[in-house]
């Protein structure tokens, strides 16, 4: 009988702990931007995870990059020179058991890998168009001007279009926890605790 009581108490405790943990779940989103890995974190409800430890691990489990989130729960880490696209795992630890991760595939870095081909193609199109519209005195952009313009355009596209869309898709896949769910879970805990107390009282009276 004592074993059954202990099992019941443990079940109630686990249920209550699970409810509290879900209320403070850590959300993590990571993406590649130009020559960086950017990470955004928040707790359930949108509060940013400030000062959280961020580790980026290789496929073999070795630590590749480390950082801490800023006051807005975000941080960007520069990739080392010569980085070759490869699967990486971003792990964020905000303390008190709040930890989550995000996996980056090799394809997440494909935009940066294909940029050289895109740059060459766009350069040729710009020069041809300039020559057609102004044959008398065509303006030839310097290599540095073209590189700077294309790099800026690519980074803006990543920031304004690709990354936000991926973040929205990730958030849509995560179940939303409302105050109704939290209160309901706590209600179950209190109800089970009351039931246990009532059963214990009846047993005492029957002895």
Short mmCIF file of C-alpha atoms in Angstrom, two decimals:
data_model
loop_
_atom_site.label_atom_id
_atom_site.label_comp_id
_atom_site.label_asym_id
_atom_site.label_seq_id
_atom_site.Cartn_x
_atom_site.Cartn_y
_atom_site.Cartn_z
CA UNK A 1 0.00 0.00 0.00
CA UNK A 2 2.83 2.37 0.84
CA UNK A 3 4.43 1.66 -2.52
CA UNK A 4 1.20 2.61 -4.31
CA UNK A 5 1.01 5.87 -2.35
CA UNK A 6 4.61 6.73 -3.22
CA UNK A 7 3.95 6.00 -6.89
CA UNK A 8 0.88 8.22 -6.86
CA UNK A 9 2.76 11.12 -5.26
CA UNK A 10 5.59 10.76 -7.78
CA UNK A 11 3.11 10.86 -10.67
CA UNK A 12 1.52 14.06 -9.36
CA UNK A 13 4.96 15.64 -8.93
CA UNK A 14 6.03 14.76 -12.48
CA UNK A 15 2.82 16.13 -13.92
CA UNK A 16 3.22 19.45 -12.11
CA UNK A 17 6.90 19.67 -13.08
CA UNK A 18 6.03 19.08 -16.73
CA UNK A 19 3.43 21.85 -16.65
CA UNK A 20 5.91 24.34 -15.17
CA UNK A 21 8.62 23.36 -17.66
CA UNK A 22 6.35 23.92 -20.65
CA UNK A 23 5.45 27.36 -19.33
CA UNK A 24 9.15 28.34 -19.53
CA UNK A 25 10.11 26.48 -22.69
CA UNK A 26 13.13 27.89 -24.53
CA UNK A 27 12.63 28.57 -28.24
CA UNK A 28 15.72 28.57 -30.48
CA UNK A 29 16.06 29.60 -34.11
CA UNK A 30 19.34 29.75 -36.06
CA UNK A 31 20.20 30.65 -39.63
CA UNK A 32 23.17 31.54 -41.85
CA UNK A 33 23.59 35.16 -42.91
CA UNK A 34 26.40 36.18 -45.25
CA UNK A 35 29.49 34.85 -43.42
CA UNK A 36 27.82 34.48 -40.02
CA UNK A 37 25.59 32.20 -37.99
CA UNK A 38 22.80 34.12 -36.25
CA UNK A 39 20.79 32.78 -33.33
CA UNK A 40 17.50 34.08 -31.91
CA UNK A 41 16.12 32.85 -28.57
CA UNK A 42 13.02 33.46 -26.51
CA UNK A 43 10.95 31.91 -23.76
CA UNK A 44 7.32 30.95 -24.15
CA UNK A 45 5.45 34.24 -24.47
CA UNK A 46 8.21 36.03 -26.37
CA UNK A 47 10.53 37.12 -23.54
CA UNK A 48 14.15 37.07 -24.87
CA UNK A 49 16.68 34.73 -23.27
CA UNK A 50 19.34 37.24 -22.23
CA UNK A 51 22.92 36.15 -21.58
CA UNK A 52 22.27 32.55 -22.60
CA UNK A 53 25.26 30.37 -23.48
CA UNK A 54 25.41 29.46 -27.18
CA UNK A 55 27.56 26.63 -28.51
CA UNK A 56 27.88 25.52 -32.12
CA UNK A 57 28.96 21.91 -32.53
CA UNK A 58 30.28 20.06 -35.56
CA UNK A 59 28.82 16.81 -36.80
CA UNK A 60 31.47 15.01 -34.71
CA UNK A 61 30.44 16.87 -31.55
CA UNK A 62 33.43 19.22 -31.36
CA UNK A 63 32.85 22.81 -30.22
CA UNK A 64 33.05 25.04 -33.31
CA UNK A 65 31.86 28.44 -32.02
CA UNK A 66 30.72 29.91 -28.69
CA UNK A 67 28.91 33.12 -27.71
CA UNK A 68 26.32 34.67 -25.39
CA UNK A 69 23.00 36.18 -26.41
CA UNK A 70 22.51 39.94 -26.14
CA UNK A 71 19.72 41.77 -24.30
CA UNK A 72 17.34 41.06 -27.20
CA UNK A 73 18.07 37.32 -27.01
CA UNK A 74 20.02 37.35 -30.28
CA UNK A 75 23.63 36.91 -31.31
CA UNK A 76 25.59 36.53 -34.57
CA UNK A 77 28.90 34.67 -34.80
CA UNK A 78 31.38 35.14 -37.63
CA UNK A 79 32.40 32.00 -39.48
CA UNK A 80 36.16 31.44 -39.73
CA UNK A 81 37.92 32.02 -43.05
CA UNK A 82 37.94 28.95 -45.24
CA UNK A 83 34.74 27.53 -43.72
CA UNK A 84 33.25 24.79 -45.86
CA UNK A 85 29.46 24.24 -45.59
CA UNK A 86 28.74 21.35 -43.23
CA UNK A 87 25.99 20.28 -40.79
CA UNK A 88 26.15 22.12 -37.46
CA UNK A 89 24.14 21.98 -34.24
CA UNK A 90 23.40 25.14 -32.27
CA UNK A 91 22.80 24.49 -28.55
CA UNK A 92 21.48 27.24 -26.27
CA UNK A 93 21.53 26.96 -22.45
CA UNK A 94 19.67 29.68 -20.56
CA UNK A 95 20.18 28.11 -17.11
CA UNK A 96 17.79 26.42 -14.69
CA UNK A 97 17.30 23.51 -17.06
CA UNK A 98 16.24 25.69 -20.00
CA UNK A 99 18.05 24.26 -23.00
CA UNK A 100 17.16 23.69 -26.63
CA UNK A 101 18.90 23.29 -29.96
CA UNK A 102 18.62 23.99 -33.68
CA UNK A 103 20.26 22.02 -36.48
CA UNK A 104 21.76 23.71 -39.53
CA UNK A 105 22.17 21.54 -42.61
CA UNK A 106 24.82 21.87 -45.29
CA UNK A 107 22.18 23.31 -47.61
CA UNK A 108 21.57 26.21 -45.21
CA UNK A 109 24.92 27.61 -46.32
CA UNK A 110 24.33 27.02 -50.03
CA UNK A 111 23.46 30.66 -50.79
CA UNK A 112 26.90 31.82 -49.72
CA UNK A 113 28.60 28.95 -51.55
CA UNK A 114 26.90 29.82 -54.85
CA UNK A 115 27.45 33.56 -54.55
CA UNK A 116 30.58 33.64 -56.73
CA UNK A 117 28.68 32.23 -59.72
CA UNK A 118 25.81 34.65 -59.12
CA UNK A 119 28.24 37.59 -58.87
CA UNK A 120 29.86 36.78 -62.21
CA UNK A 121 26.50 36.42 -63.96
CA UNK A 122 25.10 39.69 -62.61
CA UNK A 123 28.31 41.57 -63.44
CA UNK A 124 28.04 40.49 -67.07
CA UNK A 125 24.37 41.48 -67.28
CA UNK A 126 25.05 44.94 -65.80
CA UNK A 127 27.92 45.63 -68.19
CA UNK A 128 25.94 44.49 -71.22
CA UNK A 129 22.91 46.58 -70.26
CA UNK A 130 25.06 49.65 -69.65
CA UNK A 131 26.72 49.26 -73.05
CA UNK A 132 23.35 48.91 -74.82
CA UNK A 133 21.70 51.95 -73.23
CA UNK A 134 24.69 54.29 -73.46
CA UNK A 135 26.88 53.27 -76.40
CA UNK A 136 28.46 56.72 -76.68
CA UNK A 137 30.11 56.68 -73.29
CA UNK A 138 29.33 53.48 -71.40
CA UNK A 139 29.93 53.59 -67.68
CA UNK A 140 31.98 50.66 -66.48
CA UNK A 141 31.63 49.88 -62.80
CA UNK A 142 34.74 48.85 -60.96
CA UNK A 143 35.16 45.36 -59.55
CA UNK A 144 34.94 46.69 -56.00
CA UNK A 145 31.70 48.60 -56.70
CA UNK A 146 30.02 45.54 -58.18
CA UNK A 147 31.16 43.28 -55.36
CA UNK A 148 29.95 45.70 -52.70
CA UNK A 149 26.55 46.23 -54.35
CA UNK A 150 25.89 42.52 -54.88
CA UNK A 151 27.02 41.61 -51.38
CA UNK A 152 24.68 44.20 -49.87
CA UNK A 153 21.76 43.01 -52.00
CA UNK A 154 22.38 39.38 -51.07
CA UNK A 155 22.57 40.10 -47.34
CA UNK A 156 19.41 42.20 -47.45
CA UNK A 157 17.59 39.38 -49.23
CA UNK A 158 18.67 36.88 -46.61
CA UNK A 159 17.71 39.16 -43.73
CA UNK A 160 14.42 40.49 -45.08
CA UNK A 161 13.00 37.47 -46.90
CA UNK A 162 14.62 34.10 -46.31
CA UNK A 163 15.40 34.18 -42.58
CA UNK A 164 12.00 35.60 -41.45
CA UNK A 165 10.14 33.01 -43.54
CA UNK A 166 12.12 30.15 -42.03
CA UNK A 167 11.52 31.54 -38.54
CA UNK A 168 7.77 31.74 -39.15
CA UNK A 169 7.72 28.15 -40.38
CA UNK A 170 9.65 26.99 -37.31
CA UNK A 171 7.32 28.84 -34.93
CA UNK A 172 4.26 27.44 -36.71
CA UNK A 173 5.48 23.90 -36.04
CA UNK A 174 5.80 24.52 -32.30
CA UNK A 175 2.68 23.99 -30.17
CA UNK A 176 1.46 27.13 -28.46
CA UNK A 177 0.93 27.00 -24.69
CA UNK A 178 -1.71 29.38 -23.33
CA UNK A 179 -2.55 30.44 -19.78
CA UNK A 180 -5.59 28.18 -20.05
CA UNK A 181 -3.27 25.20 -20.58
CA UNK A 182 -1.10 26.18 -17.60
CA UNK A 183 -4.05 26.76 -15.27
CA UNK A 184 -5.64 23.53 -16.49
CA UNK A 185 -2.47 21.59 -15.74
CA UNK A 186 -2.19 23.08 -12.27
CA UNK A 187 -5.86 22.27 -11.73
CA UNK A 188 -5.16 18.63 -12.49
CA UNK A 189 -2.32 18.65 -9.97
CA UNK A 190 -4.50 20.15 -7.25
CA UNK A 191 -7.38 17.82 -8.08
CA UNK A 192 -5.21 14.71 -7.91
CA UNK A 193 -3.65 15.95 -4.66
CA UNK A 194 -7.12 16.49 -3.17
CA UNK A 195 -8.24 13.03 -4.29
CA UNK A 196 -5.20 11.47 -2.65
CA UNK A 197 -5.88 13.36 0.60
CA UNK A 198 -9.53 12.22 0.59
CA UNK A 199 -8.57 8.58 0.00
CA UNK A 200 -5.97 8.76 2.79
CA UNK A 201 -8.55 10.23 5.20
CA UNK A 202 -11.08 7.45 4.45
CA UNK A 203 -8.41 4.82 5.03
CA UNK A 204 -7.57 6.35 8.40
CA UNK A 205 -11.26 6.31 9.41
CA UNK A 206 -11.73 2.69 8.35
CA UNK A 207 -8.83 1.49 10.49
#
